[in-house]
Amino acid sequence: MTKEAGKMICGVVMPISSIDGCNESHWADVLEIISEAIEDAGFESNLVSNADDVGIIHKRIIQNLYDNPIVVCDVSGKNPNVMFELGMRLAFDKPTIIIKDDRTSYSFDTSAIEHLEYPRDLRFSKITEFKEKLSQKLRATYEKSTTDANYTTFLKHFGEFTVAKIEKKEVSGQEFIIDELRSIRMAMRRLERVGLKDMIPNESSFRNRRIKGDIDICFSDRSDEAISEAVNIASSHPAIDTVFVEEREPGHRHLIANIKPGYDANILDIEKMLGAYGRPRRRPQSKTPAIG
């Protein structure tokens, strides 16, 4: 897969939001360093979550993890999403280079794979050395993967396994359009949820206003990552039509969801599923009749 003529894409998996004491600005600097090393090696850098088309982000990530000729994965901070995506790439047994900063410990499952290390404080002299090593590793790994029939990144060191594959199929123009419209609809819903917080005033005179829904989960002091995971789970549930996150006061957020009209669903079961991320807000039974 190429993005520019003559250049192979090198996928990048790494944290992009605050974790382990490092903010978004830090990870932006790390991405720039990684991208420069990738370009020096003759590849084009691309975050696996990026795509030119409109689609479901998880679909893009999985497709890029499978398609990209080589991937660099930064496990610094042991971000859960990064570790999950690394696991998928290793399951495909395709060329993968793992890097980490000098303050992150090795994970047991991947400690057998060589990790290139860089200083978390991004000292110039050490970073220059790291970039050279990463560029050399990229070229050598890709060459070996394309010339050695027995090359393996991870799986085959432990025995004979059937490597995971993503099957592609041709679809009619009508099916493609319907699928794209469905993806656009879900993307628009996500944009609506993101924009909602900016649309609701935080002034005390407005704090008594409440968005009403069939399901109301109080997140209290839960982390942004936990809330994001809960929203994704709720959005993917077949019975749920719309999902919002309402900030009722600083640090106090609620997930508000509505059941699809006419859908036979049990609200209590859905609240129980989301209860791992927050506390369902109980309402009088007369106002929220059970469905299903």
mmCIF file of C-alpha atoms in Angstrom:
data_model
loop_
_atom_site.group_PDB
_atom_site.id
_atom_site.type_symbol
_atom_site.label_atom_id
_atom_site.label_comp_id
_atom_site.label_asym_id
_atom_site.label_seq_id
_atom_site.Cartn_x
_atom_site.Cartn_y
_atom_site.Cartn_z
ATOM 1 C CA MET A 1 0.000 0.000 0.000
ATOM 2 C CA THR A 2 1.471 3.348 -1.026
ATOM 3 C CA LYS A 3 0.442 6.873 -0.314
ATOM 4 C CA GLU A 4 2.888 8.523 -2.696
ATOM 5 C CA ALA A 5 4.379 7.007 -5.825
ATOM 6 C CA GLY A 6 7.582 5.152 -4.966
ATOM 7 C CA LYS A 7 7.123 5.382 -1.183
ATOM 8 C CA MET A 8 5.884 2.581 1.037
ATOM 9 C CA ILE A 9 3.751 3.489 4.015
ATOM 10 C CA CYS A 10 5.069 2.826 7.502
ATOM 11 C CA GLY A 11 2.199 2.740 9.976
ATOM 12 C CA VAL A 12 2.624 4.306 13.404
ATOM 13 C CA VAL A 13 0.888 3.105 16.574
ATOM 14 C CA MET A 14 1.456 5.304 19.636
ATOM 15 C CA PRO A 15 -0.255 7.298 22.394
ATOM 16 C CA ILE A 16 -1.697 10.644 21.316
ATOM 17 C CA SER A 17 -3.421 11.801 24.526
ATOM 18 C CA SER A 18 -2.125 12.392 28.048
ATOM 19 C CA ILE A 19 -0.874 9.278 29.846
ATOM 20 C CA ASP A 20 1.776 8.394 32.426
ATOM 21 C CA GLY A 21 2.603 12.059 33.104
ATOM 22 C CA CYS A 22 3.108 12.941 29.423
ATOM 23 C CA ASN A 23 0.712 15.398 27.767
ATOM 24 C CA GLU A 24 -0.484 15.647 24.166
ATOM 25 C CA SER A 25 2.324 18.067 23.273
ATOM 26 C CA HIS A 26 4.912 15.489 24.336
ATOM 27 C CA TRP A 27 3.394 12.823 22.092
ATOM 28 C CA ALA A 28 3.216 15.277 19.189
ATOM 29 C CA ASP A 29 6.987 15.800 19.574
ATOM 30 C CA VAL A 30 7.537 12.028 19.701
ATOM 31 C CA LEU A 31 5.454 11.557 16.544
ATOM 32 C CA GLU A 32 7.578 14.148 14.741
ATOM 33 C CA ILE A 33 10.766 12.321 15.786
ATOM 34 C CA ILE A 34 9.396 8.959 14.650
ATOM 35 C CA SER A 35 8.178 10.435 11.358
ATOM 36 C CA GLU A 36 11.588 11.950 10.602
ATOM 37 C CA ALA A 37 13.277 8.575 11.193
ATOM 38 C CA ILE A 38 10.719 6.855 8.972
ATOM 39 C CA GLU A 39 11.252 9.361 6.164
ATOM 40 C CA ASP A 40 15.043 8.985 6.481
ATOM 41 C CA ALA A 41 14.530 5.256 5.910
ATOM 42 C CA GLY A 42 12.652 5.945 2.675
ATOM 43 C CA PHE A 43 9.107 5.314 3.927
ATOM 44 C CA GLU A 44 6.142 7.592 4.511
ATOM 45 C CA SER A 45 4.830 7.901 8.059
ATOM 46 C CA ASN A 46 1.120 7.465 8.712
ATOM 47 C CA LEU A 47 -0.826 6.954 11.955
ATOM 48 C CA VAL A 48 -2.862 3.778 11.555
ATOM 49 C CA SER A 49 -5.973 5.697 12.684
ATOM 50 C CA ASN A 50 -5.664 8.025 9.675
ATOM 51 C CA ALA A 51 -7.525 7.393 6.426
ATOM 52 C CA ASP A 52 -8.467 9.419 3.354
ATOM 53 C CA ASP A 53 -12.039 8.139 3.332
ATOM 54 C CA VAL A 54 -14.853 8.573 5.831
ATOM 55 C CA GLY A 55 -15.440 5.464 7.886
ATOM 56 C CA ILE A 56 -15.618 3.879 11.289
ATOM 57 C CA ILE A 57 -12.314 4.516 13.051
ATOM 58 C CA HIS A 58 -11.933 0.947 14.317
ATOM 59 C CA LYS A 59 -12.404 -0.365 10.780
ATOM 60 C CA ARG A 60 -9.658 1.982 9.537
ATOM 61 C CA ILE A 61 -7.251 0.961 12.267
ATOM 62 C CA ILE A 62 -7.678 -2.766 11.682
ATOM 63 C CA GLN A 63 -7.371 -2.371 7.907
ATOM 64 C CA ASN A 64 -4.208 -0.264 8.229
ATOM 65 C CA LEU A 65 -2.714 -2.669 10.774
ATOM 66 C CA TYR A 66 -3.197 -5.419 8.221
ATOM 67 C CA ASP A 67 -2.259 -3.523 5.037
ATOM 68 C CA ASN A 68 0.727 -1.385 6.071
ATOM 69 C CA PRO A 69 3.986 -3.045 4.883
ATOM 70 C CA ILE A 70 5.739 -2.186 8.165
ATOM 71 C CA VAL A 71 4.611 -0.664 11.467
ATOM 72 C CA VAL A 72 6.394 1.182 14.277
ATOM 73 C CA CYS A 73 4.678 0.772 17.654
ATOM 74 C CA ASP A 74 5.524 3.004 20.633
ATOM 75 C CA VAL A 75 4.486 1.194 23.831
ATOM 76 C CA SER A 76 5.629 4.008 26.138
ATOM 77 C CA GLY A 77 3.210 4.405 29.036
ATOM 78 C CA LYS A 78 1.577 1.079 28.116
ATOM 79 C CA ASN A 79 -1.514 2.735 26.685
ATOM 80 C CA PRO A 80 -4.247 0.019 26.527
ATOM 81 C CA ASN A 81 -5.289 0.929 22.981
ATOM 82 C CA VAL A 82 -1.688 0.816 21.774
ATOM 83 C CA MET A 83 -1.095 -2.580 23.389
ATOM 84 C CA PHE A 84 -4.291 -3.945 21.826
ATOM 85 C CA GLU A 85 -3.319 -2.679 18.366
ATOM 86 C CA LEU A 86 0.181 -4.119 18.796
ATOM 87 C CA GLY A 87 -1.393 -7.477 19.642
ATOM 88 C CA MET A 88 -3.440 -7.382 16.444
ATOM 89 C CA ARG A 89 -0.395 -6.513 14.322
ATOM 90 C CA LEU A 90 1.595 -9.369 15.882
ATOM 91 C CA ALA A 91 -1.324 -11.726 15.209
ATOM 92 C CA PHE A 92 -0.987 -10.834 11.520
ATOM 93 C CA ASP A 93 2.749 -11.688 11.892
ATOM 94 C CA LYS A 94 3.818 -8.763 9.729
ATOM 95 C CA PRO A 95 6.967 -6.600 10.094
ATOM 96 C CA THR A 96 6.727 -4.644 13.341
ATOM 97 C CA ILE A 97 9.269 -2.532 15.239
ATOM 98 C CA ILE A 98 8.588 -1.835 18.908
ATOM 99 C CA ILE A 99 9.981 1.259 20.608
ATOM 100 C CA LYS A 100 9.592 2.669 24.117
ATOM 101 C CA ASP A 101 10.938 5.424 26.311
ATOM 102 C CA ASP A 102 13.491 4.745 29.050
ATOM 103 C CA ARG A 103 10.926 5.061 31.859
ATOM 104 C CA THR A 104 8.549 2.372 30.604
ATOM 105 C CA SER A 105 9.172 -1.177 31.760
ATOM 106 C CA TYR A 106 9.015 -4.179 29.452
ATOM 107 C CA SER A 107 5.762 -6.114 29.142
ATOM 108 C CA PHE A 108 6.089 -9.854 29.774
ATOM 109 C CA ASP A 109 4.281 -10.936 26.590
ATOM 110 C CA THR A 110 6.408 -8.829 24.224
ATOM 111 C CA SER A 111 9.712 -8.754 26.117
ATOM 112 C CA ALA A 112 11.105 -11.380 23.744
ATOM 113 C CA ILE A 113 10.940 -8.851 20.879
ATOM 114 C CA GLU A 114 13.729 -6.288 20.617
ATOM 115 C CA HIS A 115 12.662 -2.805 21.742
ATOM 116 C CA LEU A 116 14.472 0.339 20.563
ATOM 117 C CA GLU A 117 14.672 2.785 23.447
ATOM 118 C CA TYR A 118 14.652 6.596 23.527
ATOM 119 C CA PRO A 119 14.890 9.095 26.430
ATOM 120 C CA ARG A 120 11.553 10.356 27.707
ATOM 121 C CA ASP A 121 13.039 13.842 28.166
ATOM 122 C CA LEU A 122 13.833 13.811 24.408
ATOM 123 C CA ARG A 123 17.462 14.930 24.859
ATOM 124 C CA PHE A 124 18.783 16.040 21.478
ATOM 125 C CA SER A 125 21.984 13.958 21.385
ATOM 126 C CA LYS A 126 20.210 10.753 22.419
ATOM 127 C CA ILE A 127 17.290 11.406 20.083
ATOM 128 C CA THR A 128 19.656 11.856 17.138
ATOM 129 C CA GLU A 129 21.201 8.473 17.930
ATOM 130 C CA PHE A 130 17.765 6.894 18.341
ATOM 131 C CA LYS A 131 16.546 8.211 14.979
ATOM 132 C CA GLU A 132 19.557 6.697 13.215
ATOM 133 C CA LYS A 133 18.972 3.321 14.883
ATOM 134 C CA LEU A 134 15.267 3.391 14.034
ATOM 135 C CA SER A 135 15.958 4.224 10.371
ATOM 136 C CA GLN A 136 18.504 1.395 10.104
ATOM 137 C CA LYS A 137 16.116 -1.025 11.812
ATOM 138 C CA LEU A 138 13.297 -0.073 9.455
ATOM 139 C CA ARG A 139 15.352 -0.688 6.331
ATOM 140 C CA ALA A 140 16.827 -3.955 7.619
ATOM 141 C CA THR A 141 13.502 -5.321 8.877
ATOM 142 C CA TYR A 142 11.616 -4.546 5.695
ATOM 143 C CA GLU A 143 14.369 -6.027 3.501
ATOM 144 C CA LYS A 144 14.486 -9.221 5.559
ATOM 145 C CA SER A 145 10.697 -9.574 5.503
ATOM 146 C CA THR A 146 10.643 -9.375 1.700
ATOM 147 C CA THR A 147 13.644 -11.627 0.983
ATOM 148 C CA ASP A 148 13.530 -14.283 3.728
ATOM 149 C CA ALA A 149 10.727 -16.834 3.274
ATOM 150 C CA ASN A 150 11.089 -17.902 6.915
ATOM 151 C CA TYR A 151 10.857 -14.364 8.332
ATOM 152 C CA THR A 152 8.557 -13.969 11.316
ATOM 153 C CA THR A 153 7.938 -11.093 13.685
ATOM 154 C CA PHE A 154 6.587 -13.028 16.642
ATOM 155 C CA LEU A 155 4.225 -15.989 16.229
ATOM 156 C CA LYS A 156 6.401 -18.577 14.516
ATOM 157 C CA HIS A 157 9.051 -18.387 17.226
ATOM 158 C CA PHE A 158 6.606 -20.325 19.395
ATOM 159 C CA GLY A 159 5.522 -23.038 16.963
ATOM 160 C CA GLU A 160 3.313 -23.490 13.931
ATOM 161 C CA PHE A 161 0.346 -21.140 13.784
ATOM 162 C CA THR A 162 -2.173 -20.110 11.154
ATOM 163 C CA VAL A 163 -1.627 -16.392 10.675
ATOM 164 C CA ALA A 164 -4.752 -14.225 10.878
ATOM 165 C CA LYS A 165 -5.946 -12.774 7.572
ATOM 166 C CA ILE A 166 -8.521 -10.211 6.534
ATOM 167 C CA GLU A 167 -10.506 -11.417 3.556
ATOM 168 C CA LYS A 168 -11.598 -8.822 1.015
ATOM 169 C CA LYS A 169 -14.613 -9.180 -1.243
ATOM 170 C CA GLU A 170 -16.087 -7.246 -4.121
ATOM 171 C CA VAL A 171 -19.444 -5.605 -3.527
ATOM 172 C CA SER A 172 -21.938 -3.915 -5.813
ATOM 173 C CA GLY A 173 -22.031 -0.142 -6.149
ATOM 174 C CA GLN A 174 -25.317 -0.056 -4.232
ATOM 175 C CA GLU A 175 -23.896 -2.075 -1.309
ATOM 176 C CA PHE A 176 -20.826 0.162 -1.193
ATOM 177 C CA ILE A 177 -22.929 3.345 -1.107
ATOM 178 C CA ILE A 178 -25.161 1.959 1.655
ATOM 179 C CA ASP A 179 -22.115 0.974 3.719
ATOM 180 C CA GLU A 180 -20.536 4.406 3.257
ATOM 181 C CA LEU A 181 -23.772 6.188 4.194
ATOM 182 C CA ARG A 182 -23.963 4.064 7.339
ATOM 183 C CA SER A 183 -20.378 5.000 8.215
ATOM 184 C CA ILE A 184 -21.062 8.698 7.588
ATOM 185 C CA ARG A 185 -24.149 8.534 9.800
ATOM 186 C CA MET A 186 -22.132 7.053 12.683
ATOM 187 C CA ALA A 187 -19.359 9.623 12.170
ATOM 188 C CA MET A 188 -21.936 12.450 12.305
ATOM 189 C CA ARG A 189 -23.308 11.076 15.573
ATOM 190 C CA ARG A 190 -19.816 11.107 17.051
ATOM 191 C CA LEU A 191 -19.321 14.703 15.924
ATOM 192 C CA GLU A 192 -22.625 15.641 17.532
ATOM 193 C CA ARG A 193 -21.520 14.085 20.816
ATOM 194 C CA VAL A 194 -18.170 15.883 20.745
ATOM 195 C CA GLY A 195 -19.792 19.211 19.933
ATOM 196 C CA LEU A 196 -22.482 18.902 22.597
ATOM 197 C CA LYS A 197 -20.159 19.800 25.474
ATOM 198 C CA ASP A 198 -19.273 23.112 23.821
ATOM 199 C CA MET A 199 -22.926 23.838 23.102
ATOM 200 C CA ILE A 200 -24.078 23.526 26.740
ATOM 201 C CA PRO A 201 -23.222 26.587 28.894
ATOM 202 C CA ASN A 202 -21.403 25.892 32.154
ATOM 203 C CA GLU A 203 -22.707 28.944 33.986
ATOM 204 C CA SER A 204 -24.481 28.144 37.253
ATOM 205 C CA SER A 205 -27.750 29.585 35.928
ATOM 206 C CA PHE A 206 -27.860 26.750 33.379
ATOM 207 C CA ARG A 207 -26.701 23.878 35.568
ATOM 208 C CA ASN A 208 -30.216 22.777 36.435
ATOM 209 C CA ARG A 209 -30.947 22.012 32.792
ATOM 210 C CA ARG A 210 -30.781 18.320 32.081
ATOM 211 C CA ILE A 211 -30.793 16.258 28.920
ATOM 212 C CA LYS A 212 -33.353 13.509 29.358
ATOM 213 C CA GLY A 213 -32.875 10.015 27.984
ATOM 214 C CA ASP A 214 -33.911 6.414 28.460
ATOM 215 C CA ILE A 215 -30.524 5.638 30.059
ATOM 216 C CA ASP A 216 -28.570 7.917 32.397
ATOM 217 C CA ILE A 217 -25.126 6.840 33.671
ATOM 218 C CA CYS A 218 -23.255 9.070 36.121
ATOM 219 C CA PHE A 219 -19.483 8.980 35.483
ATOM 220 C CA SER A 220 -18.604 10.940 38.613
ATOM 221 C CA ASP A 221 -14.776 11.144 38.633
ATOM 222 C CA ARG A 222 -14.106 8.540 35.928
ATOM 223 C CA SER A 223 -11.216 9.134 33.510
ATOM 224 C CA ASP A 224 -11.657 10.385 29.940
ATOM 225 C CA GLU A 225 -10.473 6.989 28.656
ATOM 226 C CA ALA A 226 -13.132 5.124 30.665
ATOM 227 C CA ILE A 227 -15.844 7.521 29.475
ATOM 228 C CA SER A 228 -14.693 7.194 25.858
ATOM 229 C CA GLU A 229 -14.805 3.390 26.135
ATOM 230 C CA ALA A 230 -18.315 3.506 27.611
ATOM 231 C CA VAL A 231 -19.507 5.793 24.800
ATOM 232 C CA ASN A 232 -18.072 3.444 22.166
ATOM 233 C CA ILE A 233 -19.774 0.434 23.756
ATOM 234 C CA ALA A 234 -23.086 2.246 24.020
ATOM 235 C CA SER A 235 -22.850 3.531 20.424
ATOM 236 C CA SER A 236 -22.262 0.036 19.070
ATOM 237 C CA HIS A 237 -25.231 -1.504 20.927
ATOM 238 C CA PRO A 238 -27.960 -2.389 18.397
ATOM 239 C CA ALA A 239 -30.737 -1.091 20.643
ATOM 240 C CA ILE A 240 -29.277 2.377 21.206
ATOM 241 C CA ASP A 241 -30.151 5.206 18.838
ATOM 242 C CA THR A 242 -28.337 8.270 20.233
ATOM 243 C CA VAL A 243 -25.640 8.770 22.862
ATOM 244 C CA PHE A 244 -24.553 12.034 24.486
ATOM 245 C CA VAL A 245 -22.090 13.030 27.199
ATOM 246 C CA GLU A 246 -23.439 15.862 29.350
ATOM 247 C CA GLU A 247 -21.133 17.834 31.653
ATOM 248 C CA ARG A 248 -23.358 18.960 34.496
ATOM 249 C CA GLU A 249 -20.543 20.681 36.331
ATOM 250 C CA PRO A 250 -16.731 20.549 36.099
ATOM 251 C CA GLY A 251 -15.635 16.924 36.466
ATOM 252 C CA HIS A 252 -19.216 15.642 36.707
ATOM 253 C CA ARG A 253 -20.408 14.001 33.482
ATOM 254 C CA HIS A 254 -23.324 11.771 32.529
ATOM 255 C CA LEU A 255 -23.865 9.433 29.595
ATOM 256 C CA ILE A 256 -27.347 9.936 28.186
ATOM 257 C CA ALA A 257 -28.652 7.349 25.710
ATOM 258 C CA ASN A 258 -31.961 6.739 23.954
ATOM 259 C CA ILE A 259 -33.410 3.455 22.760
ATOM 260 C CA LYS A 260 -34.345 3.175 19.077
ATOM 261 C CA PRO A 261 -38.084 3.751 18.576
ATOM 262 C CA GLY A 262 -39.938 0.448 18.531
ATOM 263 C CA TYR A 263 -36.845 -1.561 19.457
ATOM 264 C CA ASP A 264 -37.500 -4.390 21.927
ATOM 265 C CA ALA A 265 -34.776 -3.844 24.530
ATOM 266 C CA ASN A 266 -34.308 -4.212 28.269
ATOM 267 C CA ILE A 267 -33.014 -0.952 29.720
ATOM 268 C CA LEU A 268 -31.927 -2.591 32.957
ATOM 269 C CA ASP A 269 -29.678 -5.016 31.082
ATOM 270 C CA ILE A 270 -28.026 -2.179 29.168
ATOM 271 C CA GLU A 271 -27.550 -0.148 32.352
ATOM 272 C CA LYS A 272 -25.980 -3.188 34.009
ATOM 273 C CA MET A 273 -23.542 -3.523 31.104
ATOM 274 C CA LEU A 274 -22.551 0.161 31.336
ATOM 275 C CA GLY A 275 -22.481 0.025 35.131
ATOM 276 C CA ALA A 276 -18.823 -1.030 35.006
ATOM 277 C CA TYR A 277 -17.993 2.523 33.884
ATOM 278 C CA GLY A 278 -20.365 4.551 36.033
ATOM 279 C CA ARG A 279 -23.435 4.532 38.247
ATOM 280 C CA PRO A 280 -26.894 4.244 36.627
ATOM 281 C CA ARG A 281 -29.126 7.073 37.825
ATOM 282 C CA ARG A 282 -32.352 5.558 39.027
ATOM 283 C CA ARG A 283 -35.546 7.330 38.068
ATOM 284 C CA PRO A 284 -39.143 6.754 39.172
ATOM 285 C CA GLN A 285 -40.496 3.630 37.478
ATOM 286 C CA SER A 286 -43.463 5.529 36.087
ATOM 287 C CA LYS A 287 -41.156 7.783 34.081
ATOM 288 C CA THR A 288 -38.996 5.013 32.631
ATOM 289 C CA PRO A 289 -41.140 2.004 31.844
ATOM 290 C CA ALA A 290 -39.196 -1.181 31.173
ATOM 291 C CA ILE A 291 -38.953 -2.130 27.530
ATOM 292 C CA GLY A 292 -38.807 -5.755 26.492
#
